[in-house]
Short mmCIF file of C-alpha atoms and ligand atoms in Angstrom, two decimals:
data_model
loop_
_atom_site.label_atom_id
_atom_site.label_comp_id
_atom_site.label_asym_id
_atom_site.label_seq_id
_atom_site.Cartn_x
_atom_site.Cartn_y
_atom_site.Cartn_z
CA MET A 1 112.59 87.79 143.84
CA THR A 2 110.92 86.54 140.69
CA VAL A 3 108.21 88.71 139.16
CA ARG A 4 106.13 88.44 135.99
CA ARG A 5 107.18 90.95 133.36
CA SER A 6 105.43 91.81 130.09
CA VAL A 7 108.22 91.68 127.53
CA VAL A 8 107.86 93.17 124.03
CA VAL A 9 108.74 90.29 121.72
CA GLY A 10 107.63 91.84 118.43
CA CYS A 11 106.55 95.10 116.88
CA GLY A 12 104.66 95.83 113.66
CA GLY A 13 103.03 98.61 111.74
CA TYR A 14 100.99 99.56 108.72
CA LEU A 15 100.47 102.79 106.81
CA PRO A 16 97.85 103.21 104.08
CA GLU A 17 99.30 103.57 100.60
CA LYS A 18 97.87 107.00 99.82
CA ILE A 19 100.00 109.95 100.92
CA LEU A 20 98.54 113.45 101.22
CA THR A 21 101.16 116.21 101.18
CA ASN A 22 100.91 119.71 102.65
CA ASP A 23 101.02 121.15 99.14
CA GLU A 24 98.01 119.07 98.11
CA LEU A 25 96.13 120.33 101.17
CA ALA A 26 97.08 123.91 100.31
CA GLN A 27 95.36 123.50 96.94
CA ARG A 28 91.98 123.05 98.64
CA LEU A 29 92.37 124.98 101.91
CA ASP A 30 93.61 128.41 102.96
CA THR A 31 96.91 127.05 104.29
CA SER A 32 100.50 126.49 103.15
CA ASP A 33 103.25 123.90 103.39
CA GLU A 34 105.34 126.49 105.24
CA TRP A 35 102.66 127.17 107.91
CA ILE A 36 102.03 123.48 108.58
CA ARG A 37 105.76 122.64 108.76
CA ASP A 38 106.59 125.62 110.99
CA ARG A 39 103.72 125.13 113.45
CA SER A 40 103.63 121.33 113.62
CA GLY A 41 106.63 119.73 111.87
CA ILE A 42 104.29 117.79 109.56
CA THR A 43 105.09 117.41 105.85
CA GLN A 44 102.69 114.62 104.87
CA ARG A 45 100.18 112.11 106.19
CA HIS A 46 98.80 108.74 105.06
CA ILE A 47 95.07 108.45 104.32
CA ALA A 48 93.09 105.20 104.32
CA ALA A 49 91.57 104.21 100.98
CA GLU A 50 87.82 104.18 100.50
CA GLY A 51 86.53 101.01 102.13
CA GLU A 52 89.75 100.50 104.10
CA LEU A 53 88.66 100.28 107.74
CA THR A 54 90.39 100.69 111.08
CA SER A 55 90.19 96.89 111.49
CA ASP A 56 92.06 96.46 108.18
CA LEU A 57 94.87 98.74 109.35
CA ALA A 58 94.92 97.06 112.76
CA PHE A 59 95.00 93.59 111.23
CA ALA A 60 97.93 94.48 108.96
CA ALA A 61 99.91 95.92 111.90
CA ALA A 62 99.07 92.93 114.13
CA HIS A 63 100.03 90.50 111.39
CA SER A 64 103.42 92.17 110.96
CA ALA A 65 103.96 92.22 114.77
CA LEU A 66 103.18 88.48 114.93
CA GLY A 67 105.77 87.82 112.22
CA ALA A 68 108.38 89.86 114.08
CA ALA A 69 107.57 88.11 117.36
CA GLY A 70 107.69 84.61 115.94
CA VAL A 71 104.67 83.76 118.06
CA SER A 72 101.86 81.45 116.92
CA VAL A 73 98.53 83.20 116.53
CA GLN A 74 96.98 80.48 118.73
CA ASP A 75 99.20 81.65 121.61
CA ILE A 76 97.58 85.10 121.65
CA ASP A 77 95.16 85.09 124.59
CA MET A 78 94.39 88.82 124.63
CA ILE A 79 93.85 91.47 121.94
CA LEU A 80 93.59 95.09 123.00
CA LEU A 81 92.87 97.67 120.35
CA ALA A 82 93.26 101.33 121.23
CA THR A 83 91.13 103.39 118.87
CA SER A 84 88.75 106.35 118.73
CA THR A 85 87.69 105.48 115.19
CA PRO A 86 86.14 102.00 115.50
CA ASP A 87 84.60 100.32 112.44
CA GLU A 88 81.19 100.36 114.14
CA THR A 89 79.69 101.64 117.40
CA PHE A 90 79.72 98.00 118.49
CA PRO A 91 81.08 95.35 118.61
CA ALA A 92 84.62 96.22 119.60
CA THR A 93 86.86 96.48 116.55
CA ALA A 94 89.30 94.25 118.47
CA THR A 95 86.89 91.35 117.91
CA VAL A 96 86.91 92.03 114.16
CA VAL A 97 90.71 91.92 114.26
CA GLN A 98 90.55 88.68 116.27
CA SER A 99 88.43 87.11 113.55
CA LYS A 100 90.71 88.37 110.75
CA LEU A 101 93.78 87.02 112.56
CA GLY A 102 92.12 83.71 113.47
CA ALA A 103 93.22 84.26 117.08
CA ASP A 104 90.60 81.89 118.44
CA ASN A 105 92.03 81.68 121.96
CA ALA A 106 91.99 85.41 122.67
CA MET A 107 89.66 87.70 124.60
CA SER A 108 89.36 90.99 122.76
CA PHE A 109 88.22 94.50 123.57
CA ASP A 110 88.78 98.12 122.59
CA ILE A 111 90.34 100.83 124.72
CA GLN A 112 89.18 104.42 124.26
CA ALA A 113 91.58 107.06 125.54
CA VAL A 114 92.09 108.92 122.24
CA CYS A 115 95.77 109.81 121.69
CA SER A 116 96.77 108.20 125.02
CA GLY A 117 95.01 105.00 123.96
CA PHE A 118 98.14 102.97 123.29
CA VAL A 119 99.67 103.82 126.68
CA TYR A 120 96.35 102.93 128.36
CA ALA A 121 96.17 99.65 126.39
CA LEU A 122 99.77 98.75 127.20
CA ALA A 123 99.11 99.41 130.90
CA THR A 124 95.95 97.26 130.80
CA ALA A 125 97.69 94.36 129.05
CA ASP A 126 100.62 94.61 131.47
CA ASN A 127 98.29 94.33 134.45
CA PHE A 128 96.49 91.30 132.96
CA ILE A 129 99.86 89.65 132.35
CA LYS A 130 101.25 90.54 135.80
CA SER A 131 98.13 89.13 137.49
CA GLY A 132 98.41 85.89 135.52
CA GLN A 133 95.18 86.40 133.55
CA ALA A 134 97.05 86.60 130.24
CA GLU A 135 100.29 85.13 128.88
CA THR A 136 100.63 86.62 125.40
CA ALA A 137 98.90 89.88 124.46
CA MET A 138 98.55 91.72 121.16
CA VAL A 139 98.34 95.47 121.83
CA ILE A 140 97.34 97.58 118.84
CA GLY A 141 96.81 101.27 118.20
CA ALA A 142 94.88 101.89 114.96
CA GLU A 143 93.06 104.93 113.61
CA THR A 144 91.29 106.31 110.58
CA PHE A 145 91.11 109.90 111.85
CA SER A 146 90.59 111.10 108.26
CA ARG A 147 86.96 109.97 108.74
CA ILE A 148 86.28 112.26 111.74
CA LEU A 149 88.05 115.37 110.45
CA ASP A 150 86.23 118.48 109.29
CA TRP A 151 88.16 118.98 106.06
CA GLN A 152 87.04 122.64 105.98
CA ASP A 153 88.67 123.38 109.35
CA ARG A 154 92.30 124.24 108.63
CA GLY A 155 93.06 124.45 112.37
CA THR A 156 92.58 120.69 112.78
CA CYS A 157 92.48 118.74 109.50
CA VAL A 158 96.12 119.44 108.57
CA LEU A 159 97.38 117.81 111.79
CA PHE A 160 96.14 114.20 111.60
CA GLY A 161 96.68 111.03 109.59
CA ASP A 162 95.74 107.33 109.45
CA GLY A 163 97.82 104.30 110.45
CA ALA A 164 98.30 101.41 112.85
CA GLY A 165 101.03 99.93 115.01
CA ALA A 166 101.15 96.88 117.27
CA VAL A 167 103.31 95.08 119.81
CA VAL A 168 103.21 91.52 121.11
CA LEU A 169 103.76 91.20 124.88
CA LYS A 170 104.77 87.91 126.48
CA ALA A 171 104.96 86.98 130.17
CA GLU A 172 108.54 86.29 131.24
CA PRO A 173 110.15 86.05 134.67
CA GLY A 174 112.16 89.02 135.96
CA GLN A 175 114.11 89.91 139.09
CA GLY A 176 111.97 92.92 139.99
CA THR A 177 114.73 95.41 139.15
CA THR A 178 115.05 98.05 136.43
CA ALA A 179 117.54 95.74 134.67
CA ASP A 180 114.62 93.39 133.82
CA ARG A 181 113.40 93.27 130.25
CA GLY A 182 109.75 94.25 129.85
CA ILE A 183 107.37 96.95 131.07
CA LEU A 184 108.88 98.46 134.23
CA SER A 185 105.98 100.80 134.98
CA THR A 186 103.01 102.69 133.57
CA HIS A 187 101.35 105.84 134.93
CA LEU A 188 97.91 106.95 133.73
CA HIS A 189 95.86 110.10 134.41
CA SER A 190 92.72 111.84 133.22
CA ASP A 191 90.82 115.05 133.89
CA GLY A 192 87.27 115.04 132.49
CA ARG A 193 86.86 118.75 133.23
CA LEU A 194 89.04 119.42 130.18
CA HIS A 195 86.54 117.80 127.76
CA ASP A 196 85.91 120.93 125.70
CA LEU A 197 89.55 121.33 124.63
CA LEU A 198 89.49 118.27 122.36
CA TYR A 199 86.41 116.20 121.50
CA VAL A 200 84.22 114.90 118.68
CA ASP A 201 80.88 116.72 118.36
CA GLY A 202 78.78 113.60 117.86
CA GLY A 203 78.11 110.07 119.05
CA PRO A 204 75.46 107.35 119.30
CA SER A 205 73.91 108.67 122.52
CA SER A 206 74.09 112.40 121.76
CA THR A 207 73.54 113.30 118.10
CA GLY A 208 73.20 109.85 116.57
CA GLU A 209 75.90 110.85 114.10
CA VAL A 210 79.63 110.24 114.13
CA GLY A 211 80.59 113.93 114.36
CA PHE A 212 83.84 115.80 113.74
CA LEU A 213 86.94 116.50 115.79
CA ARG A 214 86.94 119.89 117.53
CA MET A 215 89.99 121.34 119.23
CA GLU A 216 91.23 124.42 121.09
CA GLY A 217 94.74 124.04 119.67
CA LYS A 218 96.53 126.61 121.83
CA GLU A 219 95.04 125.27 125.09
CA VAL A 220 95.80 121.65 124.16
CA PHE A 221 99.36 122.70 123.40
CA ARG A 222 99.71 124.35 126.82
CA HIS A 223 98.40 121.30 128.71
CA ALA A 224 100.47 118.92 126.58
CA VAL A 225 103.83 120.49 127.37
CA VAL A 226 103.13 120.62 131.12
CA LYS A 227 101.45 117.21 131.56
CA MET A 228 103.79 115.23 129.31
CA ALA A 229 106.80 116.51 131.22
CA GLU A 230 105.12 115.76 134.58
CA VAL A 231 104.12 112.21 133.68
CA THR A 232 107.57 111.35 132.32
CA VAL A 233 109.26 112.66 135.48
CA GLU A 234 106.74 110.56 137.45
CA ALA A 235 107.86 107.45 135.50
CA LEU A 236 111.54 108.14 136.07
CA GLU A 237 111.15 108.90 139.78
CA ALA A 238 109.03 105.79 140.40
CA ASN A 239 111.90 103.69 139.06
CA GLY A 240 114.76 105.64 140.66
CA LEU A 241 116.03 106.59 137.19
CA THR A 242 117.01 109.84 135.52
CA ALA A 243 116.69 111.11 131.96
CA SER A 244 120.32 110.09 131.30
CA ASP A 245 119.28 106.42 131.74
CA ILE A 246 116.85 106.66 128.80
CA ASP A 247 118.13 105.21 125.53
CA TRP A 248 115.08 106.21 123.47
CA PHE A 249 112.32 108.70 124.11
CA VAL A 250 109.27 107.79 121.99
CA PRO A 251 106.61 110.44 122.61
CA HIS A 252 103.13 110.66 121.10
CA GLN A 253 103.54 112.45 117.78
CA ALA A 254 101.16 115.43 118.03
CA ASN A 255 103.39 118.38 117.25
CA LYS A 256 107.18 118.62 116.75
CA ARG A 257 107.24 121.71 118.95
CA ILE A 258 105.56 119.80 121.81
CA ILE A 259 108.04 116.92 121.36
CA ASP A 260 111.02 119.31 121.36
CA GLY A 261 109.67 121.22 124.37
CA THR A 262 109.15 118.05 126.42
CA ALA A 263 112.54 116.56 125.49
CA LYS A 264 114.22 119.84 126.41
CA LYS A 265 112.43 120.00 129.78
CA LEU A 266 113.60 116.45 130.50
CA GLY A 267 117.15 117.13 129.28
CA ILE A 268 116.98 114.44 126.57
CA ASN A 269 119.03 115.17 123.43
CA GLY A 270 117.25 115.25 120.07
CA ASP A 271 119.33 112.30 118.82
CA ARG A 272 117.63 110.06 121.42
CA VAL A 273 114.12 111.12 120.42
CA VAL A 274 112.15 109.10 117.84
CA VAL A 275 110.26 111.49 115.55
CA THR A 276 107.80 110.35 112.88
CA ILE A 277 105.37 113.26 112.88
CA ASP A 278 106.98 114.70 109.74
CA GLN A 279 105.95 111.60 107.75
CA HIS A 280 102.85 110.31 109.59
CA ALA A 281 101.30 113.44 111.20
CA ASN A 282 99.28 112.71 114.36
CA THR A 283 97.84 109.19 114.08
CA SER A 284 96.40 109.35 117.62
CA ALA A 285 96.54 105.93 119.35
CA ALA A 286 98.69 104.58 116.50
CA SER A 287 101.47 107.14 116.77
CA ILE A 288 103.60 105.52 119.51
CA PRO A 289 103.47 101.92 118.20
CA LEU A 290 104.17 103.23 114.68
CA ALA A 291 107.20 105.14 115.99
CA LEU A 292 108.35 102.01 117.87
CA TRP A 293 107.96 100.00 114.66
CA VAL A 294 110.00 102.52 112.63
CA ALA A 295 112.78 102.68 115.24
CA THR A 296 113.04 98.91 115.69
CA ARG A 297 113.08 98.30 111.93
CA ASP A 298 115.96 100.74 111.39
CA ASP A 299 117.83 99.21 114.38
CA ARG A 300 117.77 102.27 116.60
CA ILE A 301 115.83 100.53 119.41
CA LYS A 302 117.67 97.34 120.36
CA ARG A 303 117.25 94.60 122.94
CA ASP A 304 117.86 95.84 126.52
CA ASN A 305 117.44 99.51 125.55
CA LEU A 306 115.39 101.58 128.00
CA VAL A 307 112.47 103.19 126.17
CA LEU A 308 110.28 105.97 127.61
CA ILE A 309 106.85 106.53 126.04
CA GLU A 310 104.27 109.20 126.84
CA ALA A 311 101.06 110.62 125.40
CA LEU A 312 98.26 113.08 125.97
CA GLY A 313 94.85 113.06 124.33
CA GLY A 314 91.19 114.04 124.45
CA GLY A 315 89.41 113.61 127.74
CA MET A 316 91.89 114.79 128.67
CA THR A 317 93.91 111.66 129.27
CA TRP A 318 97.65 111.30 129.61
CA GLY A 319 100.17 108.70 130.63
CA SER A 320 103.68 107.28 130.39
CA GLY A 321 105.42 103.93 130.31
CA LEU A 322 108.97 102.72 130.82
CA VAL A 323 109.94 99.63 128.87
CA ARG A 324 113.24 97.72 128.85
CA TRP A 325 113.25 96.38 125.26
N1 LIG B 1 97.13 127.23 107.88
C1 LIG B 1 97.32 128.56 107.98
N2 LIG B 1 96.93 129.27 109.04
C2 LIG B 1 96.32 128.62 110.04
C3 LIG B 1 96.07 127.25 110.00
C4 LIG B 1 96.50 126.54 108.86
N3 LIG B 1 96.34 125.23 108.71
N4 LIG B 1 95.46 126.89 111.13
C5 LIG B 1 95.31 127.99 111.86
N5 LIG B 1 95.82 129.05 111.20
C6 LIG B 1 95.86 130.45 111.60
C7 LIG B 1 94.88 130.78 112.68
O1 LIG B 1 93.62 131.07 112.10
C8 LIG B 1 95.51 131.99 113.32
O2 LIG B 1 95.23 133.12 112.55
P1 LIG B 1 94.84 134.50 113.24
O3 LIG B 1 96.03 134.84 114.10
O4 LIG B 1 94.62 135.40 112.09
O5 LIG B 1 93.63 134.20 114.06
C9 LIG B 1 97.00 131.72 113.18
O6 LIG B 1 97.14 130.71 112.19
C10 LIG B 1 97.65 131.27 114.45
O7 LIG B 1 96.87 130.22 114.97
P2 LIG B 1 97.20 129.63 116.35
O8 LIG B 1 96.13 128.66 116.72
O9 LIG B 1 97.56 130.72 117.31
O10 LIG B 1 98.54 128.82 115.98
P3 LIG B 1 99.44 127.98 116.93
O11 LIG B 1 100.81 128.49 116.89
O12 LIG B 1 98.80 127.75 118.28
O13 LIG B 1 99.43 126.56 116.18
C11 LIG B 1 98.40 124.40 116.33
C12 LIG B 1 98.22 125.88 115.99
C13 LIG B 1 97.07 123.72 116.19
C14 LIG B 1 99.42 123.80 115.34
C15 LIG B 1 98.95 124.28 117.77
O14 LIG B 1 98.17 125.03 118.64
C16 LIG B 1 98.97 122.86 118.24
O15 LIG B 1 99.68 122.01 117.72
N6 LIG B 1 98.23 122.57 119.31
C17 LIG B 1 98.21 121.24 119.88
C18 LIG B 1 97.45 120.34 118.99
C19 LIG B 1 97.58 118.93 119.40
O16 LIG B 1 98.62 118.49 119.78
N7 LIG B 1 96.48 118.20 119.32
C20 LIG B 1 96.44 116.80 119.53
C21 LIG B 1 96.69 116.47 120.93
S1 LIG B 1 96.69 114.73 121.05
#
C-alpha cells in the first residue's frame, strides 16, 4: 500500500542574542539561582531585544529550516505558525512571516494551543499533506513570552524565555508501516474546564489589553506528569510500538522534573531524552522545534531515527507525535 507521509526534510531555529541568567533575575526579584535550578532545571533564558517581534524570530527560524531542507521558498504551499504571542491581534503572524520569506505560493495561518502549539501545528500540517491539500509545509513555533510575563511574579517569570524553531515537511510516498519516514501519528486533546490553571488575564474581547500570564504551578505540574505520560503511551500503542523502540524522546521543555518524571514513567533512559530547558527555559510553542534543531545540529537525531514528541499547555491542551526522521 502506498500512503502519503509528511517527512521532515529540514529543521531550523533561532534564539535572541540577549541571555538573562538566574543570578541576574535574583538581583531584582526575591529568588535565587539555586531555587530556580532545583525546582525547574533552568539556568538561563534568551530574551528578545526591544523591537524584535515574534515574526522576526519565526522568520529567522524558518529561514534556517529552509536552508537545511534545501527546498525553494516558492515550493512552500503552507505556513503554520504556532504562537500565543502574535505580533498583533490580527492578521495572523504567519502571514507576516510569509511576506518576510517571500513565500508567495503559501497559505498561512496561526495555531493557538499555547505550549502544545507546535504539536497541534504539526498535526494540522500532516493532515493537510495526507489529504493532498499541501505538498510542502513550513511549521514554526515562535514566542516572545517575555512580553506577557509579570516580572514581579517570581512564581512564573523565572520559568519562561523567547525563541523560535521550525521544520519543513514534504509529502513523500510510504508503505503505511512504522518503518516509513515521516509523521507516523499525532494525538491531540484539550479540556477547557482547566482554564484557570494557566491563562493570560487579558485579551481583545475581555479587557482590551494584552494581559499577563497567570499560573497555578503545582496543579499544572500534577496534570503535566499524568497527561504527558498518557498521551505518549497512546502514541506508542496506536503504532504497536514500545518505549524501547524510541531513539529520541523530545518533550516540551517546561520543567526538568516533569521531563524526568515522564521519561521515568515511560522507561526511557535519560541519555535518549533531549533536554534544552537548562539553556532556553520554557519557550512554549517554540520549545520542541528548538530542541529538535539542537539535537539535529549536534547529530544526535539522525535519518530513520524514531522521535517521540509531547507537550501540554494552557487550555489545557496536550498532545503527542511520533516521527520517523
Ligand atoms: N524563587 C524562590 N521562591 C519561590 C519562587 C522563586 N522564583 N517561586 C515560588 N517560590 C516559593 C513559593 O512562594 C513557595 O513559598 P511558600 O512555601 O513560602 O509559600 C515555595 O517557593 C514553594 O513553591 P511551590 O509553588 O510549592 O514550588 P514547586 O515545587 O511547586 O515549584 C514550579 C514551582 C512553578 C517550579 C512548579 O510548580 C512547576 O514547574 N509547575 C509547572 C509549571 C509549568 O510547567 N508550566 C508550564 C506548563 S506548559
